[in-house]
Coordinates of C-alpha atoms in Angstrom, one line a residue:
M241 CA 0.2 0.0 -0.1
T242 CA 1.4 3.4 -1.1
S243 CA 1.6 6.3 1.3
P244 CA -0.2 9.7 0.2
R245 CA 3.3 11.0 -0.6
D246 CA 4.0 8.1 -3.1
S247 CA 0.5 8.7 -4.6
A248 CA 1.4 12.4 -5.2
N249 CA 5.0 11.3 -6.4
R250 CA 3.2 9.5 -9.2
L251 CA 1.6 12.6 -10.6
A252 CA 5.2 14.5 -10.7
V253 CA 6.6 15.1 -14.3
D254 CA 9.5 16.8 -15.8
T255 CA 8.2 20.1 -17.5
R256 CA 11.6 21.7 -18.4
N257 CA 11.2 20.8 -22.0
E258 CA 7.5 21.3 -22.4
G259 CA 6.1 23.9 -24.8
P260 CA 3.2 26.2 -23.7
S261 CA 0.6 23.6 -24.7
G262 CA 2.1 21.1 -22.2
R263 CA 3.2 18.7 -24.9
R264 CA 6.6 17.4 -24.9
R265 CA 9.0 18.6 -27.7
S266 CA 11.2 15.6 -28.0
A267 CA 11.8 12.2 -27.0
S268 CA 14.7 12.9 -24.8
A269 CA 12.1 14.8 -22.6
E270 CA 10.2 11.8 -22.3
S271 CA 13.1 9.5 -21.0
R272 CA 13.6 12.3 -18.1
S273 CA 10.1 12.2 -17.0
P274 CA 9.4 10.1 -13.7
L275 CA 6.4 8.9 -15.2
S276 CA 7.9 7.4 -18.1
S277 CA 11.0 5.9 -16.8
G278 CA 12.4 4.5 -13.6
S279 CA 12.6 6.7 -10.3
S280 CA 13.5 6.4 -7.1
V281 CA 10.6 6.6 -4.3
N282 CA 11.5 6.3 -0.8
G283 CA 14.8 4.7 -1.8
A284 CA 13.1 2.0 -4.1
S285 CA 13.5 1.9 -7.8
S286 CA 10.2 1.9 -9.4
N287 CA 8.5 2.8 -12.6
G288 CA 6.4 5.5 -11.0
N289 CA 3.8 3.7 -9.2
G290 CA 5.8 2.3 -6.4
V291 CA 6.2 -1.1 -7.7
K292 CA 9.9 -2.1 -8.6
P293 CA 10.2 -3.2 -12.2
D294 CA 11.8 -6.2 -13.9
A295 CA 15.5 -6.1 -13.7
A296 CA 16.0 -6.3 -17.4
D297 CA 13.5 -3.9 -18.4
N298 CA 15.0 -0.7 -17.3
G299 CA 11.5 0.7 -16.0
N300 CA 9.8 0.3 -19.4
G301 CA 10.7 -2.7 -21.0
S302 CA 7.7 -4.6 -20.0
L303 CA 5.7 -2.1 -21.6
L304 CA 7.5 -2.5 -24.6
R305 CA 7.2 -6.0 -24.7
R306 CA 3.5 -5.6 -24.3
Y307 CA 3.2 -2.9 -26.9
P308 CA 6.0 -3.5 -29.5
G309 CA 5.1 -0.6 -31.8
L310 CA 5.5 2.0 -28.8
E311 CA 9.3 2.8 -29.5
Q312 CA 8.1 3.9 -33.2
E313 CA 6.9 7.3 -34.0
A314 CA 3.7 6.0 -35.6
Q315 CA 1.0 8.5 -36.7
R316 CA -1.9 8.5 -34.5
I317 CA -5.2 7.8 -36.3
C318 CA -8.2 9.9 -34.7
L319 CA -11.4 8.0 -35.6
R320 CA -13.7 10.7 -35.1
D321 CA -13.7 14.6 -34.7
S322 CA -14.8 16.1 -31.3
Q323 CA -16.2 19.2 -30.1
F324 CA -14.2 18.8 -26.8
D325 CA -10.6 20.0 -26.4
E326 CA -8.2 16.9 -26.7
E327 CA -5.8 17.9 -24.0
Q328 CA -8.8 18.3 -21.6
V329 CA -10.2 15.1 -22.5
V330 CA -6.9 13.2 -22.0
R331 CA -6.1 14.8 -18.7
L332 CA -9.5 13.9 -17.3
L333 CA -8.9 10.2 -18.6
L334 CA -5.6 10.4 -16.8
Q335 CA -7.0 11.5 -13.6
E336 CA -9.7 8.8 -13.7
L337 CA -6.9 5.9 -14.3
H338 CA -4.7 7.4 -11.7
D339 CA -7.6 7.4 -9.3
R340 CA -8.6 3.8 -10.1
G341 CA -5.0 2.4 -9.8
F342 CA -4.2 1.7 -13.5
T343 CA -0.7 3.2 -13.1
D344 CA 0.9 1.3 -16.3
T345 CA -1.9 2.6 -18.5
F346 CA -1.5 5.9 -16.9
N347 CA 2.0 6.1 -17.7
L348 CA 1.6 4.8 -21.3
L349 CA -1.3 7.6 -22.0
Q350 CA 0.8 10.4 -20.8
R351 CA 3.9 9.1 -23.1
E352 CA 1.8 8.5 -26.3
S353 CA -0.4 11.8 -25.9
G354 CA 2.3 14.1 -24.8
F355 CA 0.0 15.4 -22.1
T356 CA 0.6 15.3 -18.2
L357 CA -2.0 15.4 -15.7
E358 CA 0.0 17.8 -13.4
N359 CA 3.3 19.6 -13.6
E360 CA 6.2 19.3 -11.1
P361 CA 5.2 22.6 -9.1
I362 CA 1.8 21.3 -8.7
A363 CA 2.7 17.6 -7.7
Q364 CA 4.9 19.2 -5.1
F365 CA 2.2 21.2 -3.7
R366 CA -0.1 18.3 -3.4
N367 CA 2.8 16.3 -1.9
S368 CA 3.4 19.1 0.8
I369 CA -0.5 19.0 1.6
L370 CA -0.5 15.4 2.3
A371 CA 2.8 15.4 4.1
G372 CA 1.8 18.5 6.4
E373 CA 4.6 20.6 5.3
W374 CA 2.7 23.8 5.8
A375 CA 5.7 26.2 5.0
K376 CA 6.3 24.9 1.6
V377 CA 2.3 25.0 1.0
E378 CA 2.4 28.6 1.8
D379 CA 5.2 29.4 -0.6
A380 CA 3.4 27.3 -3.3
L381 CA 0.2 29.3 -3.0
S382 CA 1.7 32.4 -4.2
T383 CA 3.0 30.9 -7.3
I384 CA 0.2 28.6 -8.4
G385 CA -2.0 31.5 -10.0
I386 CA -4.5 32.3 -7.2
R387 CA -5.9 35.6 -8.4
T388 CA -7.5 37.7 -5.9
R389 CA -6.3 38.9 -2.3
E390 CA -9.7 37.7 -1.1
D391 CA -9.1 34.1 -2.5
M392 CA -5.5 34.0 -1.1
N393 CA -6.6 34.9 2.5
A394 CA -9.5 32.3 2.1
A395 CA -7.0 29.5 0.9
L396 CA -4.6 30.5 3.7
F397 CA -6.9 30.3 6.2
L398 CA -7.8 26.6 5.3
V399 CA -4.1 25.8 5.3
K400 CA -3.6 27.6 8.8
R401 CA -6.5 26.1 10.2
Q402 CA -5.3 22.6 9.6
Q403 CA -1.9 23.6 10.8
F404 CA -3.7 25.0 14.2
L405 CA -5.5 21.7 14.6
E406 CA -2.7 19.5 14.1
L407 CA -0.5 21.5 16.6
L408 CA -3.5 21.1 19.0
E409 CA -3.6 17.4 18.4
A410 CA 0.2 17.2 19.1
R411 CA -0.5 19.2 22.3
K412 CA 1.6 22.3 21.1
L413 CA -0.7 24.8 22.7
K414 CA 1.5 27.5 22.8
H415 CA 2.6 27.5 19.3
A416 CA -1.3 26.8 18.2
L417 CA -2.1 29.9 20.2
L418 CA 0.2 31.8 18.2
I419 CA -1.1 30.5 15.0
L420 CA -4.5 31.6 15.9
Q421 CA -3.7 35.2 17.5
N422 CA -1.2 36.4 14.5
Q423 CA -2.3 34.5 11.6
L424 CA -6.0 32.9 11.5
S425 CA -7.4 36.2 13.0
T426 CA -6.0 38.3 10.2
L427 CA -7.2 36.3 7.5
T428 CA -11.1 36.2 8.4
T429 CA -13.7 38.5 9.6
D430 CA -15.7 35.5 10.9
I431 CA -15.6 36.1 14.6
Q432 CA -18.0 33.2 15.4
Q433 CA -15.5 31.0 13.7
L434 CA -12.6 32.4 15.6
H435 CA -14.4 31.8 18.7
R436 CA -15.1 28.2 17.9
L437 CA -11.4 27.6 17.1
S438 CA -10.3 29.3 20.1
S439 CA -12.7 26.9 22.5
L440 CA -10.9 23.8 21.0
L441 CA -7.6 25.0 23.1
M442 CA -9.7 23.7 26.0
C443 CA -9.8 20.3 24.9
P444 CA -8.1 18.0 27.6
S445 CA -7.1 15.5 24.9
A446 CA -6.4 14.8 21.2
E447 CA -9.5 12.7 21.2
D448 CA -11.8 15.2 22.6
L449 CA -10.4 17.6 20.1
R450 CA -11.2 15.7 17.2
T451 CA -14.6 15.1 18.7
A452 CA -15.4 18.7 19.4
A453 CA -13.8 19.8 16.0
Y454 CA -15.7 17.3 13.9
W455 CA -12.2 16.4 12.5
D456 CA -10.5 13.3 11.9
G457 CA -7.1 14.2 12.4
S458 CA -3.7 14.4 10.9
G459 CA -3.8 10.8 10.2
G460 CA -7.3 10.6 8.6
R461 CA -8.5 12.2 5.6
S462 CA -8.5 15.9 6.8
R463 CA -5.4 16.4 4.5
F464 CA -7.1 15.3 1.5
L465 CA -10.3 17.3 2.4
V466 CA -8.1 20.5 2.8
L467 CA -6.6 19.6 -0.6
E468 CA -10.0 19.4 -2.3
S469 CA -10.9 22.8 -0.7
L470 CA -7.9 24.5 -1.9
Q471 CA -8.6 23.2 -5.5
G472 CA -11.7 25.7 -5.6
Y473 CA -9.2 28.7 -5.6
I474 CA -6.7 27.1 -8.1
S475 CA -7.3 27.3 -11.9
P476 CA -8.9 24.1 -13.3
G477 CA -6.5 24.1 -16.2
T478 CA -3.5 24.0 -13.7
M479 CA -5.0 21.3 -11.1
V480 CA -7.7 19.5 -12.5
P481 CA -10.7 19.3 -10.0
V482 CA -11.1 16.0 -7.9
H483 CA -13.0 13.3 -9.4
R484 CA -14.1 15.5 -12.4
M485 CA -15.1 12.6 -14.7
E486 CA -17.2 11.4 -11.7
T487 CA -18.9 14.7 -11.3
L488 CA -19.8 14.8 -14.9
F489 CA -21.0 11.4 -15.2
G490 CA -23.2 12.6 -12.3
Q491 CA -24.4 15.7 -13.9
A492 CA -25.3 13.9 -17.2
L493 CA -27.3 11.2 -15.0
A494 CA -29.0 14.1 -13.2
Y495 CA -30.2 15.8 -16.3
Q496 CA -31.5 12.5 -17.6
C497 CA -33.8 12.0 -14.6
E498 CA -34.6 15.6 -14.9
V499 CA -36.1 15.0 -18.3
C500 CA -37.5 11.6 -17.7
K501 CA -41.0 11.6 -18.3
Y502 CA -42.1 9.0 -15.8
H503 CA -39.4 9.1 -12.9
V504 CA -40.3 6.6 -10.3
R505 CA -37.3 4.2 -10.7
P506 CA -33.9 4.6 -9.7
A507 CA -31.2 5.4 -12.4
N508 CA -29.4 2.2 -12.2
Q509 CA -29.2 1.2 -16.1
G510 CA -25.5 2.1 -16.0
L511 CA -23.4 4.6 -18.4
Y512 CA -24.1 2.5 -21.7
V513 CA -27.5 3.9 -22.0
D514 CA -29.5 7.1 -21.2
H515 CA -31.9 6.5 -18.0
T516 CA -35.5 6.5 -18.7
C517 CA -38.4 5.1 -16.8
P518 CA -40.7 3.2 -19.6
T519 CA -44.5 3.5 -19.2
S520 CA -44.7 0.0 -17.5
V521 CA -43.0 0.9 -14.4
F522 CA -45.4 4.3 -13.8
P523 CA -48.0 3.4 -11.3
Q524 CA -51.1 2.7 -13.5
E525 CA -52.2 -0.7 -12.2
L526 CA -54.0 -0.8 -8.8
Q527 CA -52.7 -3.5 -6.8
F528 CA -54.9 -3.5 -3.4
N529 CA -58.0 -1.9 -2.4
L530 CA -57.8 -1.9 1.4
K531 CA -61.1 -2.1 3.3
G532 CA -61.2 -1.6 7.0
H533 CA -63.0 1.9 8.1
Q534 CA -66.6 2.1 8.5
D535 CA -66.9 5.7 7.0
E536 CA -64.7 8.2 4.8
V537 CA -61.1 7.8 4.7
W538 CA -59.7 11.4 5.3
Y539 CA -55.9 11.0 5.6
V540 CA -53.3 8.2 4.7
A541 CA -49.4 8.4 5.2
F542 CA -46.8 6.2 4.8
S543 CA -44.1 5.4 7.6
P544 CA -40.5 6.8 6.7
D545 CA -39.4 3.2 6.7
G546 CA -42.1 2.1 4.1
R547 CA -43.2 -0.9 6.3
Y548 CA -46.3 0.6 7.5
L549 CA -49.4 2.7 6.2
A550 CA -51.4 4.8 8.6
S551 CA -55.1 6.1 7.8
G552 CA -57.5 8.2 9.5
S553 CA -61.1 8.3 9.0
R554 CA -64.4 10.1 9.9
D555 CA -65.2 7.0 11.7
K556 CA -62.9 8.3 14.5
T557 CA -60.3 5.7 14.2
C558 CA -56.8 5.2 12.8
I559 CA -55.7 1.8 11.2
I560 CA -52.2 0.8 10.9
W561 CA -51.5 -1.4 7.8
S562 CA -48.8 -3.7 7.2
M563 CA -47.1 -3.0 3.9
D564 CA -45.8 -6.7 3.9
D565 CA -49.1 -8.2 3.4
F566 CA -51.8 -5.3 3.5
S567 CA -53.1 -6.6 6.6
I568 CA -54.6 -4.5 9.6
A569 CA -51.8 -4.4 12.3
H570 CA -53.6 -2.1 14.6
R571 CA -56.9 -0.2 14.8
L572 CA -56.5 2.8 17.0
T573 CA -59.5 4.0 18.9
G574 CA -59.8 7.0 21.3
H575 CA -60.7 10.0 19.4
E576 CA -64.2 11.4 19.8
D577 CA -64.3 12.9 16.3
E578 CA -63.0 12.7 12.8
V579 CA -59.3 12.0 12.4
A580 CA -58.3 14.6 9.9
Y581 CA -54.5 14.3 10.0
I582 CA -51.5 11.7 11.0
A583 CA -48.0 12.2 10.9
W584 CA -45.1 9.8 11.4
S585 CA -42.2 10.1 13.7
P586 CA -38.7 10.0 11.7
N587 CA -37.9 6.7 13.4
S588 CA -41.1 5.2 12.1
K589 CA -42.0 4.0 15.7
Y590 CA -44.9 6.5 16.7
I591 CA -47.5 8.3 14.9
V592 CA -49.5 11.6 16.0
S593 CA -53.0 12.0 15.0
A594 CA -55.1 15.3 14.9
S595 CA -58.7 15.4 15.2
S596 CA -62.0 17.6 14.9
D597 CA -62.3 16.6 18.8
R598 CA -59.5 19.5 19.3
T599 CA -57.0 17.2 20.6
L600 CA -54.0 15.2 19.5
R601 CA -52.8 11.6 20.3
L602 CA -49.5 10.0 20.5
W603 CA -49.4 6.2 19.5
D604 CA -46.8 3.5 19.6
V605 CA -47.1 1.7 16.3
E606 CA -45.8 -1.7 17.4
A607 CA -47.8 -1.9 20.4
G608 CA -50.8 -0.1 19.0
A609 CA -51.1 1.6 22.4
N610 CA -51.9 5.4 23.2
L611 CA -49.1 7.2 24.9
Q612 CA -50.5 10.7 25.3
L613 CA -53.2 13.1 24.9
F614 CA -52.7 16.6 23.8
T615 CA -55.0 19.4 24.9
G616 CA -54.4 22.8 24.1
H617 CA -56.5 23.6 20.8
D618 CA -59.9 25.1 21.2
E619 CA -61.2 24.1 17.8
T620 CA -60.5 21.3 15.1
V621 CA -56.9 20.4 14.7
T622 CA -56.2 20.6 11.3
S623 CA -52.6 19.5 10.6
C624 CA -49.4 18.4 12.5
K625 CA -45.8 17.7 11.7
W626 CA -42.8 16.1 13.4
L627 CA -39.7 18.5 13.9
G628 CA -36.8 16.4 13.0
T629 CA -36.3 14.3 16.2
N630 CA -38.8 11.8 17.8
D631 CA -39.6 13.9 20.8
R632 CA -41.1 17.3 19.2
F633 CA -43.8 17.9 16.7
I634 CA -46.0 21.0 15.7
S635 CA -49.6 21.5 15.4
G636 CA -52.1 23.9 13.8
G637 CA -55.7 24.5 14.0
L638 CA -58.7 26.7 13.3
D639 CA -58.3 28.3 16.6
H640 CA -55.4 30.5 15.5
K641 CA -52.9 28.6 17.1
I642 CA -49.7 27.0 16.2
I643 CA -48.2 25.0 19.0
I644 CA -44.9 23.1 19.5
W645 CA -45.2 20.0 21.7
N646 CA -43.1 17.8 23.4
T647 CA -44.1 14.3 23.3
N648 CA -44.4 14.2 27.2
G649 CA -47.5 16.3 26.6
A650 CA -45.8 19.9 27.4
I651 CA -46.1 22.7 25.3
I652 CA -42.7 24.1 24.2
K653 CA -43.9 27.2 22.4
Q654 CA -47.2 28.7 21.1
I655 CA -48.1 31.5 18.7
S656 CA -51.1 33.2 17.3
S657 CA -51.6 32.6 13.8
P658 CA -54.3 32.8 11.0
R659 CA -56.7 29.8 11.3
V660 CA -54.4 27.0 9.9
H661 CA -55.6 25.0 7.0
D662 CA -52.4 23.2 6.4
L663 CA -48.8 23.1 7.6
A664 CA -45.7 22.0 5.9
V665 CA -42.0 21.8 7.4
S666 CA -38.7 21.6 5.5
A667 CA -36.4 18.5 6.1
D668 CA -34.0 20.7 8.2
C669 CA -36.7 22.2 10.3
S670 CA -35.7 25.8 9.3
L671 CA -38.8 26.6 7.2
L672 CA -42.4 26.4 8.2
L673 CA -45.3 27.1 5.7
V674 CA -48.8 27.7 6.8
A675 CA -51.8 27.9 4.5
D676 CA -54.8 29.8 6.1
E677 CA -58.3 29.7 5.4
K678 CA -58.2 32.3 2.5
T679 CA -55.6 32.9 -0.1
D680 CA -52.3 33.2 1.6
I681 CA -49.4 30.9 2.2
H682 CA -47.2 32.5 5.1
A683 CA -43.5 31.5 5.5
Y684 CA -42.0 31.4 9.3
D685 CA -38.5 31.1 10.5
L686 CA -39.1 27.9 12.4
A687 CA -36.2 28.1 14.9
T688 CA -38.0 31.4 16.3
L689 CA -41.5 31.1 14.8
T690 CA -41.1 34.8 13.4
F691 CA -42.8 35.5 10.3
M692 CA -40.7 36.1 6.7
Y693 CA -43.1 36.5 3.8
S694 CA -46.3 35.4 2.2
L695 CA -47.5 33.9 -1.1
N696 CA -50.9 35.0 -2.3
E697 CA -53.3 32.7 -4.4
P698 CA -56.4 34.0 -6.3
T699 CA -58.8 31.6 -4.5
E700 CA -58.9 29.7 -1.3
V701 CA -56.0 27.4 -0.5
M702 CA -57.3 23.6 0.1
S703 CA -54.1 21.9 0.7
M704 CA -50.3 22.4 0.4
A705 CA -47.2 20.1 -0.2
L706 CA -43.4 21.0 0.1
S707 CA -40.6 19.3 -2.0
A708 CA -38.1 17.5 0.0
D709 CA -35.4 20.1 -0.9
A710 CA -37.7 22.8 0.4
R711 CA -37.3 24.8 -2.7
H712 CA -40.9 24.4 -4.2
C713 CA -44.5 23.8 -2.5
I714 CA -47.6 23.0 -4.6
T715 CA -50.9 24.4 -3.5
G716 CA -54.2 23.0 -4.2
L717 CA -57.0 25.5 -4.9
R718 CA -60.7 25.6 -4.7
N719 CA -61.0 26.4 -8.4
G720 CA -59.8 23.0 -9.4
E721 CA -56.1 24.2 -10.0
L722 CA -52.4 23.1 -8.5
H723 CA -49.9 25.7 -8.4
M724 CA -46.1 25.2 -7.9
W725 CA -43.9 27.9 -6.4
D726 CA -40.5 28.6 -6.5
L727 CA -39.6 29.4 -3.1
D728 CA -36.3 31.2 -3.5
A729 CA -37.7 33.4 -6.2
R730 CA -41.2 33.5 -4.4
A731 CA -42.7 33.1 -7.9
R732 CA -45.4 30.9 -9.4
V733 CA -43.6 28.9 -12.0
R734 CA -46.0 26.0 -12.9
E735 CA -50.0 25.1 -13.1
F736 CA -51.8 21.9 -13.0
S737 CA -55.5 21.6 -13.9
G738 CA -57.9 18.9 -14.9
H739 CA -59.1 17.6 -11.7
A740 CA -62.4 18.5 -10.0
Q741 CA -62.0 20.4 -6.7
G742 CA -64.3 22.8 -5.1
Q743 CA -66.2 21.9 -2.0
Y744 CA -63.9 19.5 -0.3
V745 CA -60.5 19.3 0.8
I746 CA -58.4 17.2 -1.4
R747 CA -54.7 17.0 -0.3
C748 CA -51.8 16.9 -2.9
T749 CA -48.6 15.6 -3.1
F750 CA -45.1 15.4 -4.6
A751 CA -44.3 11.9 -5.9
G752 CA -41.8 9.9 -7.8
L753 CA -38.1 9.8 -7.3
D754 CA -36.6 13.2 -6.2
D755 CA -40.2 14.7 -6.3
R756 CA -40.3 14.5 -10.2
L757 CA -44.1 14.0 -10.3
V758 CA -47.1 16.0 -8.9
A759 CA -50.4 14.0 -8.0
T760 CA -53.9 14.8 -6.6
G761 CA -57.2 13.4 -6.1
S762 CA -60.4 14.2 -7.7
E763 CA -64.0 14.9 -6.7
D764 CA -64.9 12.5 -9.5
G765 CA -62.8 9.7 -8.0
L766 CA -59.9 9.8 -10.4
L767 CA -56.1 10.1 -9.6
F768 CA -54.4 12.9 -11.5
V769 CA -50.8 12.5 -12.0
W770 CA -48.4 15.1 -13.9
N771 CA -44.6 15.5 -14.8
R772 CA -43.8 18.3 -12.5
N773 CA -41.1 19.7 -14.9
T774 CA -43.1 19.9 -17.9
G775 CA -46.8 20.2 -16.3
Q776 CA -47.6 17.3 -18.9
L777 CA -50.6 15.2 -17.6
L778 CA -49.4 11.5 -17.5
A779 CA -52.5 9.7 -16.2
R780 CA -55.9 9.8 -15.0
L781 CA -56.6 6.6 -12.9
R782 CA -59.5 5.2 -11.7
G783 CA -59.6 3.0 -8.6
H784 CA -62.1 4.8 -6.1
T785 CA -65.9 5.6 -6.8
K786 CA -66.0 8.7 -4.7
T787 CA -63.9 11.7 -4.1
I788 CA -60.2 11.2 -3.3
N789 CA -59.4 13.1 -0.3
V790 CA -55.6 12.5 -0.1
C791 CA -52.8 10.9 -2.0
T792 CA -49.3 9.9 -0.6
W793 CA -46.2 8.5 -2.2
S794 CA -43.2 6.6 -0.7
D795 CA -40.0 5.8 -2.1
Q796 CA -39.2 3.1 0.2
A797 CA -42.5 1.4 -0.7
A798 CA -42.3 2.6 -4.4
A799 CA -46.0 3.2 -4.3
L800 CA -48.9 5.7 -4.2
A801 CA -51.6 5.4 -1.9
T802 CA -54.9 7.2 -2.1
A803 CA -57.9 7.3 0.4
S804 CA -61.5 8.0 -0.4
D805 CA -64.9 8.9 0.7
D806 CA -66.0 5.5 -0.5
K807 CA -64.2 4.2 2.8
T808 CA -61.3 2.5 0.9
I809 CA -57.4 3.1 0.4
C810 CA -55.9 2.1 -2.9
I811 CA -52.3 1.1 -3.5
W812 CA -50.6 1.9 -6.9
P813 CA -47.1 0.2 -7.1
A814 CA -44.5 2.2 -9.0
F815 CA -43.2 -0.9 -10.7
H816 CA -43.3 -4.6 -10.6
G817 CA -42.2 -6.0 -7.3
A818 CA -42.7 -3.3 -5.0
P819 CA -44.7 -3.1 -3.0
S820 CA -45.4 -7.0 -2.3
H821 CA -47.8 -8.7 -4.6
R822 CA -48.7 -11.2 -2.1
S823 CA -52.5 -11.6 -1.5
D824 CA -54.4 -11.2 1.7
P825 CA -57.9 -11.9 2.6
K826 CA -58.2 -9.0 4.6
A827 CA -57.3 -6.6 1.7
G828 CA -59.7 -6.4 -1.1
P829 CA -58.3 -7.8 -4.4
A830 CA -57.6 -5.2 -7.2
D831 CA -59.8 -6.8 -9.5
S832 CA -62.7 -6.5 -7.2
N833 CA -62.6 -2.7 -8.3
E834 CA -61.2 -2.7 -11.7
P835 CA -59.1 0.2 -12.3
E836 CA -58.7 1.8 -15.6
E837 CA -56.8 4.8 -17.0
I838 CA -59.0 7.1 -18.6
S839 CA -58.0 8.9 -21.7
D840 CA -58.2 12.5 -22.2
D841 CA -60.8 12.0 -24.9
E842 CA -63.3 10.0 -23.0
E843 CA -66.5 11.3 -21.9
E844 CA -67.3 10.4 -18.2
E845 CA -70.5 10.5 -16.2
E846 CA -70.2 12.1 -13.0
E847 CA -71.8 9.9 -10.4
E848 CA -74.2 11.9 -8.1
D849 CA -73.3 10.6 -4.5
D850 CA -74.9 11.6 -1.1
D851 CA -73.3 15.2 -1.2
D852 CA -76.2 16.7 0.6
D853 CA -75.4 14.1 3.7
K854 CA -71.8 14.6 3.4
S855 CA -72.3 18.4 3.6
M856 CA -74.5 18.2 6.7
G857 CA -72.8 15.2 8.3
S858 CA -69.9 17.1 9.9
A859 CA -69.4 20.9 11.0
A860 CA -65.9 20.3 10.0
R861 CA -66.8 19.4 6.3
S862 CA -70.1 21.5 5.9
S863 CA -69.3 24.6 4.1
A864 CA -66.9 25.6 1.3
A865 CA -66.7 29.1 2.3
S866 CA -65.6 28.1 5.8
L867 CA -62.6 26.4 6.8
D868 CA -64.9 24.5 8.9
M869 CA -65.5 22.4 5.9
A870 CA -62.0 21.3 5.3
F871 CA -61.9 18.3 7.7

């Protein structure tokens, strides 16, 4: 196994006879390159990769035997023209070959092409960083082309911070203190960072230092990370950015996923073909129709690990469904009115249910037991979300209250707000979005619960969903439209329409891998799915006979789930094999309620259901003009 210094030495080349383009001028220059002839590394003769050559081949005889025409100056034949610069392509190939350990091929390509990955000063610079020779690193920084004083100070700060940490690790506290006072403090205006570094002087041991600084020490990867960070200040033509070919592959794959029409399957086809999800993997086939509730199902949510599905109903119960066999794991009773919302804890062990009875309940999923009752709201609790950990969550209701709770029942914080129609929380718990009963989405800094800005819609907001990266949200409006907002620009960027919505709350969702799809139910019993980036309607799916109240997606289960006023839950698998296709007598088979994809040209008859009974049966769902109708 070669050391970091040996690794860096493999990149060293002699540039004395190089022209401005980096090509060698003569064959004699090749013979002087450490990458093309024998050299001494750590006192051992090698061919550039730390491996001793055969005694009789003078460092390159094995290559000449393998490639007998190599010593002749044969004309290279290029099989095609390329729009990309040859030197850049070759240097990327050289970097990839070096990183993957193909040292013989690496050396051969350098000799045949006349291009080198790095010149001698850059190789020495790399070597000095990996060896911790910080004085040499500082000298090199002034000669490798860092353009601005600001960039130079930033680069020096990275070097001096590493030097400071290594001195602390070696328990050379006085020297470290001098570095902090006389050098680091002159290179940055970030007082908080300087305070954090000064606090490390109090660490009693090297182990405590590494823990407190989130640093793996001089013997770990920290020097490699400094090298990678410094490359951001060095011209890429001088020092090829790390793992550049891997980065380009990743960018190409990300673009292919971005333009994939049906993106519900991981991009695992490899590099030989472009990624695309064929129609056959799109959720168009109803797998199961789950029957267990005695009344309308108002909410459904997958557990984060994809093992369970939780549903809440107008029948005042929650049901925990096993995704292994679609059986009922637990039926949870205790609420005195409709269950309007359910939220899973991050560890998939607990759910919180919100109800029209003005309370929330905490449940143990494995035991099916009620752990805690939360009383603090004065009207219907319309939404709740966990806050990144398994001991805190937030709730909102029609009583103008937003409350942060501890799972022991204590109120951590409470603020006044508009009547809350829906809540959304970013994954990092920095952003809270609140949909009011009118036309606005309010954004709050979740850490302080201070108001930041509002987004205004033309009509009542009935539901809302936030993308996983918190860059976009979608709003479901009473006029039967979905709008997608760019939260950074605070601008509406796309509209989705075609579904029927007006009288009832229908909760929309992002779906598919990387939230590339948008889905919502409809009052005509159809599930609508669009491509998020293009706005193209991909499918209208029939599996329910009445209004679909909510749809939800799970990457882990690789499925959509919908819940309806017809008292059932439908499971739509994204592709064959996920979730399980095992049948279960407790779950209605898919063919018991034959699904169909509705074409855009097909005329549909709207079924007249007992809408009058729906409108009058619950005060929380009685009027489209009042938020009381929402749940």
